[in-house]
Amino acid sequence: MLLRMERTYFRFLTTEDEKALFEIYSDKDAMQYRTTLPFETLEDVKIYLQQVEKENALGKKFRCGFVHRETLQLMGTAVYTLVDDTSAEIGFSIGRAFWKGGYGTEGTWGLIELIKQQHPQVKRILAVAQTANEKSVRMINRMNFSFIEEKENKSYFEYFL
């Protein structure tokens, strides 16, 4: 376990997550605001997990599983990318079954805490959301991120630690 929160936790992704990842990432409606295409086969999941392992090993980008503590169900994934020495960009993909439960907010605060623990030099958190993804934009605003700009249908925000 990487970090435990009130109702959720972060952990490394494994091949045992293939079925749950396919369910989350193949939902075309749920994935409409992502920059990558939805998964079409389990082979897509295997390739994704190999890529995650490589990126995590390199240390600039880190992706982990976002898990419901009570059910142990994989809810989605969380990611951060070190932009420079003092900034990190964060992101989430959460399966439809866990929408509207406040998990995005809990996970975002948790991801910020994980970054603080693993990279104490980071002082600025960046969040990017498709502008049309109104629910994510509202959540980021409620969390007191400051709007930076809108560019190419994306809204950019920052939060200082």
GROMACS .gro file of N, CA and C in nm:
model
  483
    1MET      N    1   0.085  -0.117   0.000
    1MET     CA    2   0.000   0.000   0.000
    1MET      C    3   0.090   0.124   0.000
    2LEU      N    4   0.058   0.215  -0.090
    2LEU     CA    5   0.138   0.336  -0.102
    2LEU      C    6   0.090   0.447  -0.009
    3LEU      N    7  -0.043   0.461   0.001
    3LEU     CA    8  -0.101   0.564   0.087
    3LEU      C    9  -0.245   0.526   0.118
    4ARG      N   10  -0.279   0.532   0.245
    4ARG     CA   11  -0.415   0.500   0.290
    4ARG      C   12  -0.490   0.629   0.321
    5MET      N   13  -0.612   0.636   0.271
    5MET     CA   14  -0.697   0.751   0.296
    5MET      C   15  -0.822   0.704   0.371
    6GLU      N   16  -0.919   0.792   0.389
    6GLU     CA   17  -1.037   0.758   0.469
    6GLU      C   18  -1.112   0.637   0.413
    7ARG      N   19  -1.146   0.640   0.285
    7ARG     CA   20  -1.225   0.532   0.225
    7ARG      C   21  -1.153   0.458   0.113
    8THR      N   22  -1.034   0.503   0.081
    8THR     CA   23  -0.962   0.451  -0.035
    8THR      C   24  -0.814   0.436  -0.003
    9TYR      N   25  -0.741   0.377  -0.097
    9TYR     CA   26  -0.594   0.376  -0.086
    9TYR      C   27  -0.533   0.361  -0.225
   10PHE      N   28  -0.405   0.393  -0.232
   10PHE     CA   29  -0.327   0.375  -0.354
   10PHE      C   30  -0.237   0.255  -0.337
   11ARG      N   31  -0.220   0.180  -0.446
   11ARG     CA   32  -0.127   0.068  -0.449
   11ARG      C   33  -0.075   0.052  -0.591
   12PHE      N   34   0.031  -0.027  -0.603
   12PHE     CA   35   0.084  -0.055  -0.736
   12PHE      C   36  -0.018  -0.137  -0.816
   13LEU      N   37  -0.021  -0.115  -0.945
   13LEU     CA   38  -0.104  -0.195  -1.034
   13LEU      C   39  -0.035  -0.328  -1.062
   14THR      N   40  -0.113  -0.435  -1.080
   14THR     CA   41  -0.058  -0.568  -1.110
   14THR      C   42  -0.138  -0.632  -1.224
   15THR      N   43  -0.090  -0.744  -1.272
   15THR     CA   44  -0.162  -0.816  -1.376
   15THR      C   45  -0.297  -0.866  -1.325
   16GLU      N   46  -0.314  -0.878  -1.195
   16GLU     CA   47  -0.443  -0.917  -1.140
   16GLU      C   48  -0.550  -0.810  -1.161
   17ASP      N   49  -0.510  -0.691  -1.199
   17ASP     CA   50  -0.602  -0.580  -1.223
   17ASP      C   51  -0.654  -0.576  -1.366
   18GLU      N   52  -0.611  -0.668  -1.451
   18GLU     CA   53  -0.644  -0.661  -1.594
   18GLU      C   54  -0.794  -0.650  -1.619
   19LYS      N   55  -0.874  -0.734  -1.556
   19LYS     CA   56  -1.018  -0.734  -1.581
   19LYS      C   57  -1.081  -0.601  -1.537
   20ALA      N   58  -1.046  -0.554  -1.419
   20ALA     CA   59  -1.101  -0.428  -1.368
   20ALA      C   60  -1.056  -0.310  -1.454
   21LEU      N   61  -0.930  -0.310  -1.495
   21LEU     CA   62  -0.880  -0.203  -1.581
   21LEU      C   63  -0.952  -0.203  -1.715
   22PHE      N   64  -0.977  -0.321  -1.769
   22PHE     CA   65  -1.050  -0.328  -1.895
   22PHE      C   66  -1.190  -0.271  -1.878
   23GLU      N   67  -1.256  -0.305  -1.769
   23GLU     CA   68  -1.391  -0.254  -1.744
   23GLU      C   69  -1.392  -0.101  -1.737
   24ILE      N   70  -1.294  -0.044  -1.668
   24ILE     CA   71  -1.286   0.101  -1.652
   24ILE      C   72  -1.250   0.169  -1.783
   25TYR      N   73  -1.145   0.122  -1.848
   25TYR     CA   74  -1.089   0.190  -1.965
   25TYR      C   75  -1.156   0.154  -2.097
   26SER      N   76  -1.249   0.060  -2.098
   26SER     CA   77  -1.319   0.028  -2.222
   26SER      C   78  -1.456   0.096  -2.230
   27ASP      N   79  -1.499   0.160  -2.123
   27ASP     CA   80  -1.628   0.230  -2.119
   27ASP      C   81  -1.616   0.359  -2.201
   28LYS      N   82  -1.668   0.357  -2.322
   28LYS     CA   83  -1.651   0.469  -2.414
   28LYS      C   84  -1.708   0.600  -2.360
   29ASP      N   85  -1.824   0.593  -2.295
   29ASP     CA   86  -1.884   0.714  -2.238
   29ASP      C   87  -1.799   0.769  -2.123
   30ALA      N   88  -1.753   0.680  -2.038
   30ALA     CA   89  -1.674   0.723  -1.923
   30ALA      C   90  -1.538   0.777  -1.966
   31MET      N   91  -1.487   0.730  -2.078
   31MET     CA   92  -1.354   0.768  -2.123
   31MET      C   93  -1.356   0.883  -2.224
   32GLN      N   94  -1.472   0.943  -2.246
   32GLN     CA   95  -1.484   1.045  -2.350
   32GLN      C   96  -1.395   1.167  -2.328
   33TYR      N   97  -1.353   1.192  -2.205
   33TYR     CA   98  -1.271   1.311  -2.179
   33TYR      C   99  -1.123   1.279  -2.167
   34ARG      N  100  -1.085   1.156  -2.191
   34ARG     CA  101  -0.944   1.120  -2.188
   34ARG      C  102  -0.881   1.149  -2.324
   35THR      N  103  -0.751   1.165  -2.323
   35THR     CA  104  -0.680   1.193  -2.447
   35THR      C  105  -0.642   1.066  -2.522
   36THR      N  106  -0.661   0.949  -2.458
   36THR     CA  107  -0.633   0.822  -2.523
   36THR      C  108  -0.763   0.751  -2.555
   37LEU      N  109  -0.759   0.662  -2.651
   37LEU     CA  110  -0.878   0.587  -2.691
   37LEU      C  111  -0.912   0.481  -2.588
   38PRO      N  112  -1.040   0.446  -2.577
   38PRO     CA  113  -1.080   0.337  -2.486
   38PRO      C  114  -1.016   0.205  -2.528
   39PHE      N  115  -0.993   0.117  -2.430
   39PHE     CA  116  -0.941  -0.016  -2.460
   39PHE      C  117  -1.045  -0.094  -2.539
   40GLU      N  118  -0.997  -0.176  -2.631
   40GLU     CA  119  -1.087  -0.262  -2.708
   40GLU      C  120  -1.066  -0.409  -2.677
   41THR      N  121  -0.947  -0.445  -2.628
   41THR     CA  122  -0.917  -0.585  -2.599
   41THR      C  123  -0.836  -0.594  -2.469
   42LEU      N  124  -0.829  -0.715  -2.415
   42LEU     CA  125  -0.745  -0.737  -2.297
   42LEU      C  126  -0.597  -0.717  -2.331
   43GLU      N  127  -0.561  -0.736  -2.455
   43GLU     CA  128  -0.423  -0.711  -2.498
   43GLU      C  129  -0.387  -0.564  -2.477
   44ASP      N  130  -0.484  -0.474  -2.497
   44ASP     CA  131  -0.461  -0.331  -2.470
   44ASP      C  132  -0.423  -0.310  -2.324
   45VAL      N  133  -0.486  -0.385  -2.235
   45VAL     CA  134  -0.457  -0.373  -2.091
   45VAL      C  135  -0.316  -0.422  -2.062
   46LYS      N  136  -0.278  -0.533  -2.121
   46LYS     CA  137  -0.143  -0.587  -2.099
   46LYS      C  138  -0.036  -0.487  -2.145
   47ILE      N  139  -0.057  -0.427  -2.261
   47ILE     CA  140   0.036  -0.326  -2.312
   47ILE      C  141   0.040  -0.206  -2.218
   48TYR      N  142  -0.077  -0.164  -2.172
   48TYR     CA  143  -0.087  -0.051  -2.078
   48TYR      C  144  -0.008  -0.080  -1.950
   49LEU      N  145  -0.025  -0.199  -1.893
   49LEU     CA  146   0.046  -0.233  -1.769
   49LEU      C  147   0.197  -0.238  -1.790
   50GLN      N  148   0.241  -0.284  -1.906
   50GLN     CA  149   0.385  -0.283  -1.936
   50GLN      C  150   0.437  -0.139  -1.944
   51GLN      N  151   0.358  -0.052  -2.006
   51GLN     CA  152   0.396   0.089  -2.017
   51GLN      C  153   0.402   0.155  -1.879
   52VAL      N  154   0.303   0.126  -1.795
   52VAL     CA  155   0.300   0.180  -1.659
   52VAL      C  156   0.425   0.137  -1.583
   53GLU      N  157   0.461   0.010  -1.594
   53GLU     CA  158   0.579  -0.040  -1.523
   53GLU      C  159   0.706   0.033  -1.570
   54LYS      N  160   0.719   0.053  -1.701
   54LYS     CA  161   0.836   0.125  -1.755
   54LYS      C  162   0.839   0.269  -1.706
   55GLU      N  163   0.725   0.337  -1.715
   55GLU     CA  164   0.720   0.478  -1.673
   55GLU      C  165   0.749   0.493  -1.524
   56ASN      N  166   0.691   0.405  -1.442
   56ASN     CA  167   0.716   0.411  -1.298
   56ASN      C  168   0.865   0.390  -1.268
   57ALA      N  169   0.930   0.299  -1.340
   57ALA     CA  170   1.072   0.271  -1.318
   57ALA      C  171   1.160   0.391  -1.355
   58LEU      N  172   1.119   0.466  -1.456
   58LEU     CA  173   1.198   0.583  -1.497
   58LEU      C  174   1.190   0.698  -1.396
   59GLY      N  175   1.082   0.703  -1.319
   59GLY     CA  176   1.073   0.799  -1.209
   59GLY      C  177   1.013   0.935  -1.239
   60LYS      N  178   0.990   0.968  -1.364
   60LYS     CA  179   0.931   1.099  -1.394
   60LYS      C  180   0.779   1.095  -1.390
   61LYS      N  181   0.722   0.983  -1.429
   61LYS     CA  182   0.578   0.965  -1.431
   61LYS      C  183   0.545   0.844  -1.344
   62PHE      N  184   0.443   0.858  -1.259
   62PHE     CA  185   0.407   0.750  -1.168
   62PHE      C  186   0.257   0.729  -1.172
   63ARG      N  187   0.215   0.605  -1.201
   63ARG     CA  188   0.073   0.570  -1.203
   63ARG      C  189   0.050   0.455  -1.106
   64CYS      N  190  -0.061   0.463  -1.033
   64CYS     CA  191  -0.093   0.358  -0.936
   64CYS      C  192  -0.243   0.331  -0.937
   65GLY      N  193  -0.280   0.222  -0.870
   65GLY     CA  194  -0.420   0.187  -0.858
   65GLY      C  195  -0.486   0.265  -0.746
   66PHE      N  196  -0.613   0.297  -0.767
   66PHE     CA  197  -0.696   0.369  -0.670
   66PHE      C  198  -0.803   0.269  -0.627
   67VAL      N  199  -0.800   0.230  -0.498
   67VAL     CA  200  -0.877   0.116  -0.450
   67VAL      C  201  -0.973   0.155  -0.338
   68HIS      N  202  -1.091   0.097  -0.341
   68HIS     CA  203  -1.192   0.116  -0.236
   68HIS      C  204  -1.152   0.028  -0.117
   69ARG      N  205  -1.134   0.087  -0.001
   69ARG     CA  206  -1.086   0.013   0.116
   69ARG      C  207  -1.180  -0.098   0.161
   70GLU      N  208  -1.310  -0.071   0.160
   70GLU     CA  209  -1.406  -0.169   0.213
   70GLU      C  210  -1.422  -0.290   0.121
   71THR      N  211  -1.433  -0.265  -0.009
   71THR     CA  212  -1.458  -0.374  -0.103
   71THR      C  213  -1.331  -0.428  -0.169
   72LEU      N  214  -1.220  -0.355  -0.156
   72LEU     CA  215  -1.093  -0.387  -0.221
   72LEU      C  216  -1.102  -0.381  -0.374
   73GLN      N  217  -1.206  -0.319  -0.425
   73GLN     CA  218  -1.227  -0.307  -0.569
   73GLN      C  219  -1.141  -0.195  -0.626
   74LEU      N  220  -1.077  -0.224  -0.740
   74LEU     CA  221  -1.002  -0.120  -0.811
   74LEU      C  222  -1.102  -0.021  -0.868
   75MET      N  223  -1.092   0.104  -0.826
   75MET     CA  224  -1.186   0.208  -0.867
   75MET      C  225  -1.136   0.281  -0.991
   76GLY      N  226  -1.005   0.281  -1.010
   76GLY     CA  227  -0.946   0.354  -1.121
   76GLY      C  228  -0.797   0.366  -1.101
   77THR      N  229  -0.740   0.468  -1.164
   77THR     CA  230  -0.596   0.492  -1.151
   77THR      C  231  -0.571   0.639  -1.124
   78ALA      N  232  -0.459   0.664  -1.061
   78ALA     CA  233  -0.412   0.800  -1.035
   78ALA      C  234  -0.272   0.811  -1.094
   79VAL      N  235  -0.240   0.930  -1.142
   79VAL     CA  236  -0.110   0.949  -1.206
   79VAL      C  237  -0.056   1.087  -1.171
   80TYR      N  238   0.076   1.095  -1.157
   80TYR     CA  239   0.139   1.226  -1.154
   80TYR      C  240   0.264   1.221  -1.240
   81THR      N  241   0.294   1.336  -1.298
   81THR     CA  242   0.412   1.352  -1.381
   81THR      C  243   0.491   1.470  -1.327
   82LEU      N  244   0.619   1.449  -1.303
   82LEU     CA  245   0.705   1.559  -1.260
   82LEU      C  246   0.732   1.646  -1.382
   83VAL      N  247   0.684   1.769  -1.376
   83VAL     CA  248   0.699   1.863  -1.488
   83VAL      C  249   0.837   1.927  -1.485
   84ASP      N  250   0.882   1.964  -1.367
   84ASP     CA  251   1.015   2.020  -1.345
   84ASP      C  252   1.051   1.992  -1.200
   85ASP      N  253   1.155   2.057  -1.150
   85ASP     CA  254   1.202   2.028  -1.014
   85ASP      C  255   1.100   2.058  -0.904
   86THR      N  256   1.009   2.151  -0.930
   86THR     CA  257   0.916   2.192  -0.824
   86THR      C  258   0.768   2.179  -0.860
   87SER      N  259   0.737   2.118  -0.976
   87SER     CA  260   0.598   2.108  -1.021
   87SER      C  261   0.564   1.965  -1.064
   88ALA      N  262   0.440   1.925  -1.035
   88ALA     CA  263   0.389   1.795  -1.079
   88ALA      C  264   0.248   1.814  -1.133
   89GLU      N  265   0.216   1.741  -1.239
   89GLU     CA  266   0.082   1.742  -1.296
   89GLU      C  267   0.012   1.613  -1.253
   90ILE      N  268  -0.113   1.625  -1.212
   90ILE     CA  269  -0.187   1.509  -1.162
   90ILE      C  270  -0.305   1.475  -1.253
   91GLY      N  271  -0.351   1.350  -1.243
   91GLY     CA  272  -0.467   1.308  -1.319
   91GLY      C  273  -0.529   1.182  -1.261
   92PHE      N  274  -0.656   1.160  -1.296
   92PHE     CA  275  -0.732   1.046  -1.247
   92PHE      C  276  -0.818   0.988  -1.357
   93SER      N  277  -0.841   0.858  -1.349
   93SER     CA  278  -0.944   0.790  -1.426
   93SER      C  279  -1.020   0.705  -1.325
   94ILE      N  280  -1.148   0.733  -1.309
   94ILE     CA  281  -1.229   0.661  -1.212
   94ILE      C  282  -1.345   0.596  -1.285
   95GLY      N  283  -1.368   0.468  -1.255
   95GLY     CA  284  -1.476   0.395  -1.318
   95GLY      C  285  -1.612   0.452  -1.282
   96ARG      N  286  -1.705   0.437  -1.373
   96ARG     CA  287  -1.839   0.493  -1.361
   96ARG      C  288  -1.909   0.454  -1.230
   97ALA      N  289  -1.885   0.334  -1.182
   97ALA     CA  290  -1.952   0.287  -1.059
   97ALA      C  291  -1.917   0.372  -0.937
   98PHE      N  292  -1.809   0.450  -0.947
   98PHE     CA  293  -1.764   0.528  -0.832
   98PHE      C  294  -1.779   0.678  -0.851
   99TRP      N  295  -1.852   0.718  -0.953
   99TRP     CA  296  -1.877   0.860  -0.974
   99TRP      C  297  -1.975   0.912  -0.869
  100LYS      N  298  -1.967   1.039  -0.842
  100LYS     CA  299  -2.060   1.113  -0.755
  100LYS      C  300  -2.054   1.070  -0.609
  101GLY      N  301  -1.944   1.011  -0.567
  101GLY     CA  302  -1.931   0.972  -0.427
  101GLY      C  303  -1.825   1.050  -0.352
  102GLY      N  304  -1.768   1.151  -0.415
  102GLY     CA  305  -1.662   1.228  -0.352
  102GLY      C  306  -1.526   1.161  -0.359
  103TYR      N  307  -1.517   1.052  -0.435
  103TYR     CA  308  -1.390   0.980  -0.442
  103TYR      C  309  -1.284   1.058  -0.520
  104GLY      N  310  -1.325   1.135  -0.618
  104GLY     CA  311  -1.229   1.215  -0.694
  104GLY      C  312  -1.160   1.316  -0.605
  105THR      N  313  -1.237   1.380  -0.518
  105THR     CA  314  -1.179   1.478  -0.425
  105THR      C  315  -1.087   1.409  -0.325
  106GLU      N  316  -1.133   1.299  -0.267
  106GLU     CA  317  -1.050   1.225  -0.170
  106GLU      C  318  -0.921   1.177  -0.237
  107GLY      N  319  -0.934   1.125  -0.357
  107GLY     CA  320  -0.817   1.076  -0.427
  107GLY      C  321  -0.720   1.187  -0.466
  108THR      N  322  -0.773   1.302  -0.504
  108THR     CA  323  -0.686   1.414  -0.541
  108THR      C  324  -0.606   1.461  -0.421
  109TRP      N  325  -0.671   1.478  -0.306
  109TRP     CA  326  -0.596   1.518  -0.186
  109TRP      C  327  -0.495   1.411  -0.149
  110GLY      N  328  -0.534   1.284  -0.165
  110GLY     CA  329  -0.441   1.175  -0.137
  110GLY      C  330  -0.322   1.177  -0.231
  111LEU      N  331  -0.346   1.201  -0.358
  111LEU     CA  332  -0.238   1.205  -0.455
  111LEU      C  333  -0.142   1.320  -0.424
  112ILE      N  334  -0.197   1.433  -0.383
  112ILE     CA  335  -0.111   1.545  -0.342
  112ILE      C  336  -0.026   1.504  -0.222
  113GLU      N  337  -0.083   1.434  -0.127
  113GLU     CA  338  -0.007   1.386  -0.010
  113GLU      C  339   0.102   1.288  -0.053
  114LEU      N  340   0.071   1.199  -0.145
  114LEU     CA  341   0.170   1.103  -0.194
  114LEU      C  342   0.286   1.176  -0.261
  115ILE      N  343   0.256   1.277  -0.340
  115ILE     CA  344   0.361   1.356  -0.404
  115ILE      C  345   0.447   1.423  -0.298
  116LYS      N  346   0.383   1.481  -0.196
  116LYS     CA  347   0.460   1.548  -0.089
  116LYS      C  348   0.554   1.450  -0.021
  117GLN      N  349   0.510   1.326   0.000
  117GLN     CA  350   0.594   1.226   0.065
  117GLN      C  351   0.708   1.180  -0.025
  118GLN      N  352   0.678   1.159  -0.153
  118GLN     CA  353   0.779   1.104  -0.243
  118GLN      C  354   0.870   1.211  -0.306
  119HIS      N  355   0.818   1.334  -0.314
  119HIS     CA  356   0.894   1.443  -0.379
  119HIS      C  357   0.873   1.572  -0.301
  120PRO      N  358   0.936   1.584  -0.184
  120PRO     CA  359   0.912   1.701  -0.100
  120PRO      C  360   0.952   1.834  -0.163
  121GLN      N  361   1.030   1.830  -0.270
  121GLN     CA  362   1.069   1.953  -0.338
  121GLN      C  363   0.955   2.011  -0.422
  122VAL      N  364   0.853   1.932  -0.452
  122VAL     CA  365   0.741   1.979  -0.533
  122VAL      C  366   0.656   2.075  -0.451
  123LYS      N  367   0.634   2.193  -0.506
  123LYS     CA  368   0.557   2.297  -0.438
  123LYS      C  369   0.435   2.342  -0.519
  124ARG      N  370   0.424   2.294  -0.643
  124ARG     CA  371   0.315   2.337  -0.731
  124ARG      C  372   0.252   2.213  -0.796
  125ILE      N  373   0.121   2.202  -0.782
  125ILE     CA  374   0.046   2.092  -0.841
  125ILE      C  375  -0.038   2.148  -0.956
  126LEU      N  376  -0.027   2.086  -1.071
  126LEU     CA  377  -0.103   2.126  -1.189
  126LEU      C  378  -0.212   2.023  -1.216
  127ALA      N  379  -0.328   2.071  -1.254
  127ALA     CA  380  -0.439   1.984  -1.293
  127ALA      C  381  -0.491   2.032  -1.427
  128VAL      N  382  -0.520   1.936  -1.513
  128VAL     CA  383  -0.573   1.967  -1.646
  128VAL      C  384  -0.700   1.886  -1.665
  129ALA      N  385  -0.804   1.950  -1.714
  129ALA     CA  386  -0.929   1.880  -1.742
  129ALA      C  387  -0.983   1.928  -1.875
  130GLN      N  388  -1.042   1.837  -1.950
  130GLN     CA  389  -1.113   1.878  -2.070
  130GLN      C  390  -1.218   1.979  -2.027
  131THR      N  391  -1.224   2.093  -2.090
  131THR     CA  392  -1.318   2.198  -2.052
  131THR      C  393  -1.462   2.147  -2.053
  132ALA      N  394  -1.494   2.058  -2.145
  132ALA     CA  395  -1.630   2.003  -2.153
  132ALA      C  396  -1.663   1.909  -2.037
  133ASN      N  397  -1.561   1.864  -1.965
  133ASN     CA  398  -1.583   1.776  -1.849
  133ASN      C  399  -1.617   1.864  -1.728
  134GLU      N  400  -1.738   1.914  -1.729
  134GLU     CA  401  -1.781   2.013  -1.630
  134GLU      C  402  -1.770   1.964  -1.487
  135LYS      N  403  -1.795   1.836  -1.462
  135LYS     CA  404  -1.787   1.783  -1.326
  135LYS      C  405  -1.644   1.787  -1.272
  136SER      N  406  -1.548   1.751  -1.356
  136SER     CA  407  -1.409   1.758  -1.312
  136SER      C  408  -1.364   1.902  -1.291
  137VAL      N  409  -1.403   1.991  -1.380
  137VAL     CA  410  -1.367   2.132  -1.367
  137VAL      C  411  -1.426   2.188  -1.236
  138ARG      N  412  -1.552   2.156  -1.207
  138ARG     CA  413  -1.614   2.203  -1.082
  138ARG      C  414  -1.540   2.148  -0.959
  139MET      N  415  -1.504   2.020  -0.963
  139MET     CA  416  -1.433   1.960  -0.851
  139MET      C  417  -1.300   2.031  -0.827
  140ILE      N  418  -1.225   2.055  -0.933
  140ILE     CA  419  -1.096   2.122  -0.921
  140ILE      C  420  -1.115   2.263  -0.862
  141ASN      N  421  -1.216   2.333  -0.908
  141ASN     CA  422  -1.246   2.466  -0.854
  141ASN      C  423  -1.282   2.459  -0.705
  142ARG      N  424  -1.366   2.361  -0.668
  142ARG     CA  425  -1.405   2.347  -0.527
  142ARG      C  426  -1.286   2.319  -0.437
  143MET      N  427  -1.182   2.259  -0.493
  143MET     CA  428  -1.063   2.225  -0.415
  143MET      C  429  -0.965   2.342  -0.405
  144ASN      N  430  -1.007   2.457  -0.451
  144ASN     CA  431  -0.928   2.580  -0.443
  144ASN      C  432  -0.804   2.580  -0.530
  145PHE      N  433  -0.809   2.506  -0.640
  145PHE     CA  434  -0.707   2.522  -0.742
  145PHE      C  435  -0.737   2.654  -0.812
  146SER      N  436  -0.634   2.722  -0.858
  146SER     CA  437  -0.651   2.849  -0.930
  146SER      C  438  -0.649   2.823  -1.080
  147PHE      N  439  -0.744   2.881  -1.149
  147PHE     CA  440  -0.751   2.870  -1.294
  147PHE      C  441  -0.633   2.945  -1.356
  148ILE      N  442  -0.566   2.881  -1.450
  148ILE     CA  443  -0.454   2.944  -1.520
  148ILE      C  444  -0.498   2.991  -1.658
  149GLU      N  445  -0.549   2.896  -1.738
  149GLU     CA  446  -0.588   2.929  -1.875
  149GLU      C  447  -0.671   2.817  -1.935
  150GLU      N  448  -0.737   2.850  -2.043
  150GLU     CA  449  -0.804   2.750  -2.126
  150GLU      C  450  -0.735   2.751  -2.261
  151LYS      N  451  -0.698   2.633  -2.307
  151LYS     CA  452  -0.623   2.623  -2.432
  151LYS      C  453  -0.658   2.490  -2.499
  152GLU      N  454  -0.696   2.496  -2.625
  152GLU     CA  455  -0.727   2.376  -2.703
  152GLU      C  456  -0.827   2.286  -2.631
  153ASN      N  457  -0.935   2.344  -2.582
  153ASN     CA  458  -1.044   2.271  -2.514
  153ASN      C  459  -1.004   2.208  -2.382
  154LYS      N  460  -0.894   2.255  -2.323
  154LYS     CA  461  -0.850   2.206  -2.193
  154LYS      C  462  -0.841   2.324  -2.097
  155SER      N  463  -0.880   2.299  -1.972
  155SER     CA  464  -0.868   2.400  -1.867
  155SER      C  465  -0.751   2.362  -1.777
  156TYR      N  466  -0.665   2.458  -1.749
  156TYR     CA  467  -0.544   2.436  -1.670
  156TYR      C  468  -0.558   2.507  -1.536
  157PHE      N  469  -0.518   2.437  -1.429
  157PHE     CA  470  -0.527   2.488  -1.292
  157PHE      C  471  -0.397   2.460  -1.219
  158GLU      N  472  -0.376   2.537  -1.109
  158GLU     CA  473  -0.260   2.512  -1.025
  158GLU      C  474  -0.297   2.525  -0.878
  159TYR      N  475  -0.220   2.458  -0.795
  159TYR     CA  476  -0.239   2.462  -0.651
  159TYR      C  477  -0.099   2.464  -0.589
  160PHE      N  478  -0.077   2.557  -0.496
  160PHE     CA  479   0.054   2.569  -0.432
  160PHE      C  480   0.051   2.505  -0.294
  161LEU      N  481   0.152   2.427  -0.267
  161LEU     CA  482   0.164   2.359  -0.136
  161LEU      C  483   0.225   2.451  -0.033
   0.00000   0.00000   0.00000
